[in-house]
């Protein structure tokens, strides 16, 4: 009996929805068939992946997957299902007829975080550090629930969806690019969240996500004073050195304790802060640290050590402290099917004010 809600079948469906590379899908399909893509596996792929995706999935992706699947089955002298051959032929013909389809179609990925007993679907297309930051939020919801959270360079909005899921008291997502913001709002709405673009509203509703246009270069201190977040987040925002001075300036303003102290905070609010003298006990109970001011969580891939060191030097100049949390607080692996996602080169940092 094939249970689509159980691994490895669930991993195969999830990888297909997340548009994992065709090689990964075929390798997961082999796992389902105990080493080969049998007729039963093809039937499953047809019923649970392909036939549900026709007309909705990104056709060039479907074409590549079907091709890989056919080559795989033929290479072991197996029988390819007729419907798989037919669909492949149809797609080849239709793509030939419409050369512009690849550029004009909207690509929609579904990222599924696999908790043992439930399935949640998020429709997004994202950078890898967002996945780590999202896993962190979902692994340690107590850090974020009931906290007002503010993300810089939010991109597609996945982190915001996770923050809303763990009941952050307020979620503000920002980006400097208008098209990215429009796409972000559409992703949030696909995930049953309302969006708000005004800066004025100060109500706290976990189902409403504030989406704000915030280019780092032009964001002024007075503009930022409209926000007093308890937690600031960022994923894959450290790649362009020329943006670092403004990015660090913005982090310093948002992390400024004097500003947050002068603003009335909830009595019960507890915020985790770290400095270079932090000990393992602090790390084991992030929420147990009494309120000392806002803290930032930044996930990143260190692609170039000189670029990263430049960021560190600016952080030091801005009187901020930064601590690597990766080993001490490694999140659960909630994306076991996603073979293209490699956590080994990612780091998670906390940043806070020394003042
Ligand atoms: C590499 S993407 C990461 C997006 C998202 N955080 C993720 O991990 O999927 C960087 C994001 O930062 C935004 N960004 C880059 N430079 C920016 C700037 N100077 N001001 C505001 N946003 C910026 C980009 O528009 C983009 O959405």
mmCIF file of C-alpha atoms and ligand atoms in Angstrom:
data_model
loop_
_atom_site.group_PDB
_atom_site.id
_atom_site.type_symbol
_atom_site.label_atom_id
_atom_site.label_comp_id
_atom_site.label_asym_id
_atom_site.label_seq_id
_atom_site.Cartn_x
_atom_site.Cartn_y
_atom_site.Cartn_z
ATOM 1 C CA UNK A 1 0.000 0.000 0.000
ATOM 2 C CA UNK A 2 1.437 3.397 -0.993
ATOM 3 C CA UNK A 3 0.891 6.099 1.615
ATOM 4 C CA UNK A 4 1.530 9.541 0.058
ATOM 5 C CA UNK A 5 1.715 11.087 3.533
ATOM 6 C CA UNK A 6 4.657 8.915 4.578
ATOM 7 C CA UNK A 7 8.320 9.039 3.531
ATOM 8 C CA UNK A 8 9.765 8.343 1.031
ATOM 9 C CA UNK A 9 6.611 9.029 -1.024
ATOM 10 C CA UNK A 10 5.962 12.292 0.833
ATOM 11 C CA UNK A 11 9.536 13.383 0.120
ATOM 12 C CA UNK A 12 9.026 12.710 -3.576
ATOM 13 C CA UNK A 13 5.837 14.814 -3.733
ATOM 14 C CA UNK A 14 7.428 17.597 -1.657
ATOM 15 C CA UNK A 15 10.531 17.680 -3.843
ATOM 16 C CA UNK A 16 8.372 17.883 -6.970
ATOM 17 C CA UNK A 17 6.327 20.780 -5.546
ATOM 18 C CA UNK A 18 9.521 22.564 -4.483
ATOM 19 C CA UNK A 19 10.847 22.198 -8.041
ATOM 20 C CA UNK A 20 13.937 20.338 -6.933
ATOM 21 C CA UNK A 21 16.329 19.415 -9.776
ATOM 22 C CA UNK A 22 15.167 16.492 -11.941
ATOM 23 C CA UNK A 23 18.164 14.392 -10.864
ATOM 24 C CA UNK A 24 17.075 14.705 -7.222
ATOM 25 C CA UNK A 25 13.520 13.705 -8.111
ATOM 26 C CA UNK A 26 14.681 10.648 -10.025
ATOM 27 C CA UNK A 27 16.950 9.676 -7.159
ATOM 28 C CA UNK A 28 14.022 9.975 -4.696
ATOM 29 C CA UNK A 29 11.887 7.953 -7.127
ATOM 30 C CA UNK A 30 14.524 5.201 -7.032
ATOM 31 C CA UNK A 31 14.327 5.178 -3.234
ATOM 32 C CA UNK A 32 10.546 4.705 -3.502
ATOM 33 C CA UNK A 33 11.070 1.742 -5.824
ATOM 34 C CA UNK A 34 13.822 0.133 -3.712
ATOM 35 C CA UNK A 35 16.499 0.985 -6.256
ATOM 36 C CA UNK A 36 14.637 1.461 -9.514
ATOM 37 C CA UNK A 37 11.785 3.507 -10.961
ATOM 38 C CA UNK A 38 9.231 0.736 -11.198
ATOM 39 C CA UNK A 39 5.796 0.899 -12.793
ATOM 40 C CA UNK A 40 4.294 1.394 -9.337
ATOM 41 C CA UNK A 41 6.561 4.407 -8.748
ATOM 42 C CA UNK A 42 5.666 5.855 -12.147
ATOM 43 C CA UNK A 43 1.973 5.375 -11.373
ATOM 44 C CA UNK A 44 2.472 7.228 -8.071
ATOM 45 C CA UNK A 45 4.360 10.061 -9.779
ATOM 46 C CA UNK A 46 1.611 10.304 -12.358
ATOM 47 C CA UNK A 47 -1.225 10.369 -9.810
ATOM 48 C CA UNK A 48 0.300 12.548 -7.099
ATOM 49 C CA UNK A 49 2.712 14.813 -8.957
ATOM 50 C CA UNK A 50 2.262 15.124 -12.686
ATOM 51 C CA UNK A 51 -1.479 14.916 -13.269
ATOM 52 C CA UNK A 52 -2.083 17.451 -10.485
ATOM 53 C CA UNK A 53 0.481 19.825 -11.955
ATOM 54 C CA UNK A 54 -0.596 19.878 -15.594
ATOM 55 C CA UNK A 55 -1.656 23.412 -16.478
ATOM 56 C CA UNK A 56 -0.320 24.735 -13.158
ATOM 57 C CA UNK A 57 3.348 23.773 -13.036
ATOM 58 C CA UNK A 58 6.101 25.564 -14.900
ATOM 59 C CA UNK A 59 5.985 23.631 -18.168
ATOM 60 C CA UNK A 60 9.729 23.688 -18.959
ATOM 61 C CA UNK A 61 10.370 22.166 -15.524
ATOM 62 C CA UNK A 62 7.782 19.448 -16.166
ATOM 63 C CA UNK A 63 9.337 18.759 -19.570
ATOM 64 C CA UNK A 64 12.817 18.317 -18.053
ATOM 65 C CA UNK A 65 11.527 16.045 -15.320
ATOM 66 C CA UNK A 66 9.530 13.866 -17.746
ATOM 67 C CA UNK A 67 12.569 13.561 -19.985
ATOM 68 C CA UNK A 68 14.803 12.476 -17.076
ATOM 69 C CA UNK A 69 12.148 10.033 -15.919
ATOM 70 C CA UNK A 70 11.771 8.459 -19.363
ATOM 71 C CA UNK A 71 15.546 8.162 -19.818
ATOM 72 C CA UNK A 72 15.829 6.572 -16.368
ATOM 73 C CA UNK A 73 13.122 3.951 -17.000
ATOM 74 C CA UNK A 74 14.414 3.171 -20.487
ATOM 75 C CA UNK A 75 17.964 2.786 -19.146
ATOM 76 C CA UNK A 76 16.824 -0.163 -17.032
ATOM 77 C CA UNK A 77 14.727 -1.527 -19.927
ATOM 78 C CA UNK A 78 11.518 -0.807 -18.027
ATOM 79 C CA UNK A 79 8.119 0.087 -19.471
ATOM 80 C CA UNK A 80 7.361 3.799 -19.460
ATOM 81 C CA UNK A 81 3.675 4.517 -18.766
ATOM 82 C CA UNK A 82 1.830 5.537 -21.938
ATOM 83 C CA UNK A 83 0.420 8.650 -20.291
ATOM 84 C CA UNK A 84 3.951 9.818 -19.396
ATOM 85 C CA UNK A 85 5.120 9.410 -23.001
ATOM 86 C CA UNK A 86 2.014 11.178 -24.304
ATOM 87 C CA UNK A 87 2.290 14.121 -21.950
ATOM 88 C CA UNK A 88 5.977 14.536 -22.777
ATOM 89 C CA UNK A 89 5.157 14.596 -26.504
ATOM 90 C CA UNK A 90 2.356 17.152 -25.925
ATOM 91 C CA UNK A 91 4.631 19.412 -23.905
ATOM 92 C CA UNK A 92 7.432 19.292 -26.458
ATOM 93 C CA UNK A 93 4.986 20.293 -29.189
ATOM 94 C CA UNK A 94 3.328 23.048 -27.163
ATOM 95 C CA UNK A 95 6.636 24.574 -26.071
ATOM 96 C CA UNK A 96 7.805 24.586 -29.688
ATOM 97 C CA UNK A 97 4.593 26.406 -30.665
ATOM 98 C CA UNK A 98 5.059 29.039 -27.989
ATOM 99 C CA UNK A 99 8.690 30.069 -27.756
ATOM 100 C CA UNK A 100 7.903 32.800 -25.244
ATOM 101 C CA UNK A 101 6.262 30.623 -22.639
ATOM 102 C CA UNK A 102 9.473 30.086 -20.646
ATOM 103 C CA UNK A 103 9.903 33.810 -20.115
ATOM 104 C CA UNK A 104 6.293 34.741 -19.510
ATOM 105 C CA UNK A 105 5.161 32.039 -17.079
ATOM 106 C CA UNK A 106 5.139 32.682 -13.356
ATOM 107 C CA UNK A 107 7.167 30.066 -11.476
ATOM 108 C CA UNK A 108 5.494 28.846 -8.312
ATOM 109 C CA UNK A 109 7.330 26.592 -5.890
ATOM 110 C CA UNK A 110 5.726 24.968 -2.892
ATOM 111 C CA UNK A 111 8.098 24.578 0.046
ATOM 112 C CA UNK A 112 6.847 22.090 2.603
ATOM 113 C CA UNK A 113 8.381 22.013 6.078
ATOM 114 C CA UNK A 114 7.920 18.430 7.177
ATOM 115 C CA UNK A 115 6.949 18.260 10.816
ATOM 116 C CA UNK A 116 6.277 14.730 11.999
ATOM 117 C CA UNK A 117 2.511 15.103 12.339
ATOM 118 C CA UNK A 118 1.336 17.878 10.111
ATOM 119 C CA UNK A 119 1.770 19.393 6.672
ATOM 120 C CA UNK A 120 1.920 23.115 5.995
ATOM 121 C CA UNK A 121 2.243 24.456 2.503
ATOM 122 C CA UNK A 122 4.097 27.643 1.615
ATOM 123 C CA UNK A 123 4.197 28.838 -1.953
ATOM 124 C CA UNK A 124 7.519 30.542 -2.563
ATOM 125 C CA UNK A 125 10.702 30.782 -4.526
ATOM 126 C CA UNK A 126 13.605 31.661 -2.285
ATOM 127 C CA UNK A 127 17.285 32.047 -1.420
ATOM 128 C CA UNK A 128 18.869 29.314 0.724
ATOM 129 C CA UNK A 129 19.493 31.330 3.903
ATOM 130 C CA UNK A 130 15.760 31.997 4.134
ATOM 131 C CA UNK A 131 15.290 28.273 4.457
ATOM 132 C CA UNK A 132 17.712 28.100 7.388
ATOM 133 C CA UNK A 133 16.156 31.139 9.063
ATOM 134 C CA UNK A 134 12.681 29.688 8.515
ATOM 135 C CA UNK A 135 13.741 26.350 9.985
ATOM 136 C CA UNK A 136 15.177 28.269 12.945
ATOM 137 C CA UNK A 137 11.891 30.111 13.520
ATOM 138 C CA UNK A 138 9.853 26.915 13.261
ATOM 139 C CA UNK A 139 12.301 24.991 15.472
ATOM 140 C CA UNK A 140 12.360 27.629 18.222
ATOM 141 C CA UNK A 141 8.935 29.304 18.012
ATOM 142 C CA UNK A 142 9.161 30.455 21.630
ATOM 143 C CA UNK A 143 11.830 33.000 20.644
ATOM 144 C CA UNK A 144 9.484 34.713 18.185
ATOM 145 C CA UNK A 145 5.943 34.229 19.429
ATOM 146 C CA UNK A 146 4.497 37.388 20.933
ATOM 147 C CA UNK A 147 7.419 39.441 19.647
ATOM 148 C CA UNK A 148 7.271 42.232 17.114
ATOM 149 C CA UNK A 149 9.504 41.173 14.239
ATOM 150 C CA UNK A 150 10.992 43.188 11.403
ATOM 151 C CA UNK A 151 12.823 41.728 8.428
ATOM 152 C CA UNK A 152 15.188 43.569 6.085
ATOM 153 C CA UNK A 153 15.576 42.433 2.460
ATOM 154 C CA UNK A 154 12.636 40.037 2.767
ATOM 155 C CA UNK A 155 12.474 38.905 -0.863
ATOM 156 C CA UNK A 156 9.614 36.474 -1.354
ATOM 157 C CA UNK A 157 8.433 36.678 2.268
ATOM 158 C CA UNK A 158 8.961 33.116 3.470
ATOM 159 C CA UNK A 159 10.426 34.242 6.798
ATOM 160 C CA UNK A 160 7.358 36.429 7.367
ATOM 161 C CA UNK A 161 5.043 33.498 6.690
ATOM 162 C CA UNK A 162 6.900 31.454 9.310
ATOM 163 C CA UNK A 163 6.812 34.341 11.797
ATOM 164 C CA UNK A 164 3.050 34.646 11.349
ATOM 165 C CA UNK A 165 2.765 30.875 11.763
ATOM 166 C CA UNK A 166 4.510 30.969 15.161
ATOM 167 C CA UNK A 167 2.329 33.922 16.203
ATOM 168 C CA UNK A 168 4.763 36.799 16.287
ATOM 169 C CA UNK A 169 2.767 39.722 17.665
ATOM 170 C CA UNK A 170 3.630 41.861 14.653
ATOM 171 C CA UNK A 171 5.371 41.037 11.380
ATOM 172 C CA UNK A 172 6.926 43.731 9.217
ATOM 173 C CA UNK A 173 8.632 42.702 5.985
ATOM 174 C CA UNK A 174 10.666 45.187 3.997
ATOM 175 C CA UNK A 175 12.465 45.303 0.690
ATOM 176 C CA UNK A 176 14.018 47.971 -1.493
ATOM 177 C CA UNK A 177 12.544 46.636 -4.704
ATOM 178 C CA UNK A 178 8.933 47.400 -5.675
ATOM 179 C CA UNK A 179 8.471 44.336 -7.886
ATOM 180 C CA UNK A 180 9.797 42.114 -5.109
ATOM 181 C CA UNK A 181 7.285 43.695 -2.730
ATOM 182 C CA UNK A 182 4.420 43.007 -5.141
ATOM 183 C CA UNK A 183 5.504 39.379 -5.456
ATOM 184 C CA UNK A 184 5.886 39.138 -1.669
ATOM 185 C CA UNK A 185 2.330 40.377 -1.116
ATOM 186 C CA UNK A 186 1.023 37.850 -3.591
ATOM 187 C CA UNK A 187 2.906 35.042 -1.787
ATOM 188 C CA UNK A 188 1.544 36.163 1.572
ATOM 189 C CA UNK A 189 -1.998 36.205 0.233
ATOM 190 C CA UNK A 190 -1.525 32.724 -1.231
ATOM 191 C CA UNK A 191 -0.721 31.708 2.328
ATOM 192 C CA UNK A 192 -3.930 33.220 3.715
ATOM 193 C CA UNK A 193 -2.246 36.263 5.236
ATOM 194 C CA UNK A 194 -3.491 39.809 4.792
ATOM 195 C CA UNK A 195 -1.018 42.468 3.843
ATOM 196 C CA UNK A 196 -0.796 46.066 4.886
ATOM 197 C CA UNK A 197 1.328 48.619 3.102
ATOM 198 C CA UNK A 198 0.725 51.636 5.326
ATOM 199 C CA UNK A 199 3.352 52.778 7.793
ATOM 200 C CA UNK A 200 0.830 54.227 10.166
ATOM 201 C CA UNK A 201 -1.022 51.216 11.492
ATOM 202 C CA UNK A 202 0.384 50.074 14.791
ATOM 203 C CA UNK A 203 -2.083 47.326 15.641
ATOM 204 C CA UNK A 204 -0.784 43.879 16.350
ATOM 205 C CA UNK A 205 -2.439 41.088 14.397
ATOM 206 C CA UNK A 206 -0.436 37.974 13.515
ATOM 207 C CA UNK A 207 -2.545 37.445 10.392
ATOM 208 C CA UNK A 208 -1.661 40.842 8.981
ATOM 209 C CA UNK A 209 1.822 41.281 7.587
ATOM 210 C CA UNK A 210 3.077 44.782 7.004
ATOM 211 C CA UNK A 211 4.972 45.086 3.687
ATOM 212 C CA UNK A 212 7.124 48.182 3.493
ATOM 213 C CA UNK A 213 9.311 49.654 0.774
ATOM 214 C CA UNK A 214 12.613 50.253 2.555
ATOM 215 C CA UNK A 215 15.741 50.870 0.475
ATOM 216 C CA UNK A 216 18.669 50.833 2.910
ATOM 217 C CA UNK A 217 20.431 53.748 1.242
ATOM 218 C CA UNK A 218 17.604 56.231 1.699
ATOM 219 C CA UNK A 219 15.968 54.985 4.912
ATOM 220 C CA UNK A 220 16.344 57.776 7.449
ATOM 221 C CA UNK A 221 16.446 57.529 11.223
ATOM 222 C CA UNK A 222 13.106 59.328 11.455
ATOM 223 C CA UNK A 223 11.533 56.921 8.957
ATOM 224 C CA UNK A 224 12.842 53.983 10.964
ATOM 225 C CA UNK A 225 11.581 55.482 14.217
ATOM 226 C CA UNK A 226 8.088 54.332 13.160
ATOM 227 C CA UNK A 227 9.294 50.817 13.967
ATOM 228 C CA UNK A 228 10.388 49.546 17.353
ATOM 229 C CA UNK A 229 10.866 45.842 16.718
ATOM 230 C CA UNK A 230 11.964 43.429 19.396
ATOM 231 C CA UNK A 231 13.504 41.124 16.808
ATOM 232 C CA UNK A 232 15.133 42.045 13.502
ATOM 233 C CA UNK A 233 15.783 39.385 10.876
ATOM 234 C CA UNK A 234 17.680 39.101 7.623
ATOM 235 C CA UNK A 235 18.529 36.247 5.251
ATOM 236 C CA UNK A 236 21.090 36.383 2.472
ATOM 237 C CA UNK A 237 21.487 40.126 2.750
ATOM 238 C CA UNK A 238 25.305 40.175 2.894
ATOM 239 C CA UNK A 239 26.421 39.863 -0.678
ATOM 240 C CA UNK A 240 26.938 43.386 -2.000
ATOM 241 C CA UNK A 241 29.748 45.220 -0.168
ATOM 242 C CA UNK A 242 28.583 48.592 -1.415
ATOM 243 C CA UNK A 243 25.338 48.172 0.569
ATOM 244 C CA UNK A 244 27.034 47.202 3.839
ATOM 245 C CA UNK A 245 27.507 50.685 5.362
ATOM 246 C CA UNK A 246 23.790 51.446 4.970
ATOM 247 C CA UNK A 247 22.721 47.973 6.016
ATOM 248 C CA UNK A 248 24.783 48.194 9.219
ATOM 249 C CA UNK A 249 23.536 51.737 9.845
ATOM 250 C CA UNK A 250 19.959 50.458 9.650
ATOM 251 C CA UNK A 251 20.688 47.528 11.940
ATOM 252 C CA UNK A 252 22.311 49.903 14.448
ATOM 253 C CA UNK A 253 19.258 52.187 14.460
ATOM 254 C CA UNK A 254 16.826 49.292 14.858
ATOM 255 C CA UNK A 255 18.970 47.691 17.572
ATOM 256 C CA UNK A 256 19.395 50.925 19.501
ATOM 257 C CA UNK A 257 18.424 50.059 23.076
ATOM 258 C CA UNK A 258 17.915 53.648 24.153
ATOM 259 C CA UNK A 259 15.214 54.023 21.533
ATOM 260 C CA UNK A 260 13.578 50.764 22.517
ATOM 261 C CA UNK A 261 13.858 51.555 26.252
ATOM 262 C CA UNK A 262 12.097 54.867 25.811
ATOM 263 C CA UNK A 263 9.238 53.188 23.998
ATOM 264 C CA UNK A 264 6.731 51.421 26.171
ATOM 265 C CA UNK A 265 7.206 47.678 25.933
ATOM 266 C CA UNK A 266 5.011 44.945 27.197
ATOM 267 C CA UNK A 267 5.835 44.121 30.828
ATOM 268 C CA UNK A 268 6.206 40.470 30.045
ATOM 269 C CA UNK A 269 8.473 40.949 27.072
ATOM 270 C CA UNK A 270 11.675 38.967 27.249
ATOM 271 C CA UNK A 271 14.273 39.488 24.595
ATOM 272 C CA UNK A 272 17.385 37.464 24.059
ATOM 273 C CA UNK A 273 20.630 39.344 23.756
ATOM 274 C CA UNK A 274 24.080 37.953 23.277
ATOM 275 C CA UNK A 275 27.486 39.425 23.631
ATOM 276 C CA UNK A 276 30.888 37.921 23.236
ATOM 277 C CA UNK A 277 30.794 36.802 26.871
ATOM 278 C CA UNK A 278 27.604 34.797 26.448
ATOM 279 C CA UNK A 279 27.684 31.305 27.861
ATOM 280 C CA UNK A 280 26.080 28.076 26.760
ATOM 281 C CA UNK A 281 23.315 28.374 29.346
ATOM 282 C CA UNK A 282 22.128 31.540 27.639
ATOM 283 C CA UNK A 283 22.071 29.720 24.332
ATOM 284 C CA UNK A 284 20.114 26.832 25.758
ATOM 285 C CA UNK A 285 17.304 29.091 26.899
ATOM 286 C CA UNK A 286 17.133 32.070 24.615
ATOM 287 C CA UNK A 287 13.764 33.211 25.882
ATOM 288 C CA UNK A 288 14.772 33.111 29.533
ATOM 289 C CA UNK A 289 17.026 36.125 29.256
ATOM 290 C CA UNK A 290 15.315 39.231 30.582
ATOM 291 C CA UNK A 291 14.762 42.131 28.275
ATOM 292 C CA UNK A 292 17.981 43.938 27.403
ATOM 293 C CA UNK A 293 16.962 45.324 24.055
ATOM 294 C CA UNK A 294 16.296 44.225 20.518
ATOM 295 C CA UNK A 295 18.292 41.475 18.856
ATOM 296 C CA UNK A 296 18.851 40.583 15.215
ATOM 297 C CA UNK A 297 19.055 37.105 13.686
ATOM 298 C CA UNK A 298 20.907 36.973 10.405
ATOM 299 C CA UNK A 299 21.322 33.874 8.261
ATOM 300 C CA UNK A 300 23.900 33.913 5.528
ATOM 301 C CA UNK A 301 26.103 31.918 3.218
ATOM 302 C CA UNK A 302 29.693 33.125 3.550
ATOM 303 C CA UNK A 303 30.688 33.195 -0.102
ATOM 304 C CA UNK A 304 33.729 35.419 0.279
ATOM 305 C CA UNK A 305 35.624 35.716 3.550
ATOM 306 C CA UNK A 306 36.965 39.220 2.769
ATOM 307 C CA UNK A 307 33.445 40.468 2.155
ATOM 308 C CA UNK A 308 32.287 38.909 5.391
ATOM 309 C CA UNK A 309 35.222 40.402 7.330
ATOM 310 C CA UNK A 310 34.342 43.809 5.919
ATOM 311 C CA UNK A 311 30.820 43.369 7.292
ATOM 312 C CA UNK A 312 32.300 42.394 10.689
ATOM 313 C CA UNK A 313 34.499 45.493 10.759
ATOM 314 C CA UNK A 314 31.490 47.743 10.118
ATOM 315 C CA UNK A 315 29.533 45.951 12.834
ATOM 316 C CA UNK A 316 32.379 46.611 15.279
ATOM 317 C CA UNK A 317 32.564 50.292 14.288
ATOM 318 C CA UNK A 318 28.824 50.629 14.874
ATOM 319 C CA UNK A 319 29.286 49.375 18.450
ATOM 320 C CA UNK A 320 27.342 46.196 17.780
ATOM 321 C CA UNK A 321 28.284 42.695 18.862
ATOM 322 C CA UNK A 322 27.880 39.669 16.635
ATOM 323 C CA UNK A 323 27.873 36.021 17.692
ATOM 324 C CA UNK A 324 27.779 32.854 15.641
ATOM 325 C CA UNK A 325 24.847 30.748 16.810
ATOM 326 C CA UNK A 326 25.019 28.039 14.169
ATOM 327 C CA UNK A 327 26.383 25.128 16.181
ATOM 328 C CA UNK A 328 24.739 26.042 19.476
ATOM 329 C CA UNK A 329 21.271 26.437 18.018
ATOM 330 C CA UNK A 330 21.140 24.299 14.898
ATOM 331 C CA UNK A 331 17.477 24.113 13.845
ATOM 332 C CA UNK A 332 15.705 20.854 13.062
ATOM 333 C CA UNK A 333 16.077 19.573 9.537
ATOM 334 C CA UNK A 334 12.548 20.233 8.317
ATOM 335 C CA UNK A 335 13.382 19.879 4.617
ATOM 336 C CA UNK A 336 14.732 16.318 4.412
ATOM 337 C CA UNK A 337 13.599 15.889 0.806
ATOM 338 C CA UNK A 338 15.363 18.985 -0.501
ATOM 339 C CA UNK A 339 18.657 17.649 -1.786
ATOM 340 C CA UNK A 340 19.602 20.973 -3.359
ATOM 341 C CA UNK A 341 19.565 22.590 0.090
ATOM 342 C CA UNK A 342 22.974 22.323 1.738
ATOM 343 C CA UNK A 343 23.066 23.691 5.277
ATOM 344 C CA UNK A 344 26.771 23.004 5.742
ATOM 345 C CA UNK A 345 27.894 26.323 4.259
ATOM 346 C CA UNK A 346 25.336 28.470 6.085
ATOM 347 C CA UNK A 347 25.747 30.436 9.286
ATOM 348 C CA UNK A 348 23.286 31.962 11.689
ATOM 349 C CA UNK A 349 24.352 35.040 13.668
ATOM 350 C CA UNK A 350 22.843 37.195 16.361
ATOM 351 C CA UNK A 351 23.639 40.873 16.443
ATOM 352 C CA UNK A 352 22.876 43.231 19.308
ATOM 353 C CA UNK A 353 23.891 46.626 20.585
ATOM 354 C CA UNK A 354 26.838 46.896 22.983
ATOM 355 C CA UNK A 355 25.661 50.247 24.265
HETATM 356 C C1 LIG B 1 19.562 37.725 -1.903
HETATM 357 S S1 LIG B 1 17.973 38.356 -1.741
HETATM 358 C C2 LIG B 1 17.404 37.533 -0.284
HETATM 359 C C3 LIG B 1 15.929 37.576 -0.173
HETATM 360 C C4 LIG B 1 15.359 36.805 1.019
HETATM 361 N N1 LIG B 1 15.807 37.360 2.267
HETATM 362 C C5 LIG B 1 15.740 35.359 0.908
HETATM 363 O O1 LIG B 1 16.687 34.942 1.598
HETATM 364 O O2 LIG B 1 15.102 34.634 0.136
HETATM 365 C C6 LIG B 1 18.294 39.989 -1.125
HETATM 366 C C7 LIG B 1 17.061 40.821 -0.936
HETATM 367 O O3 LIG B 1 17.445 42.066 -0.390
HETATM 368 C C8 LIG B 1 16.880 43.109 -1.153
HETATM 369 N N2 LIG B 1 17.862 44.196 -1.192
HETATM 370 C C9 LIG B 1 19.085 44.164 -1.754
HETATM 371 N N3 LIG B 1 19.694 45.340 -1.632
HETATM 372 C C10 LIG B 1 18.827 46.141 -0.975
HETATM 373 C C11 LIG B 1 18.879 47.491 -0.552
HETATM 374 N N4 LIG B 1 19.947 48.237 -0.794
HETATM 375 N N5 LIG B 1 17.806 47.995 0.104
HETATM 376 C C12 LIG B 1 16.732 47.217 0.368
HETATM 377 N N6 LIG B 1 16.618 45.936 -0.024
HETATM 378 C C13 LIG B 1 17.656 45.407 -0.691
HETATM 379 C C14 LIG B 1 16.660 42.539 -2.534
HETATM 380 O O4 LIG B 1 15.614 43.211 -3.230
HETATM 381 C C15 LIG B 1 16.331 41.098 -2.229
HETATM 382 O O5 LIG B 1 14.962 40.890 -2.065
#
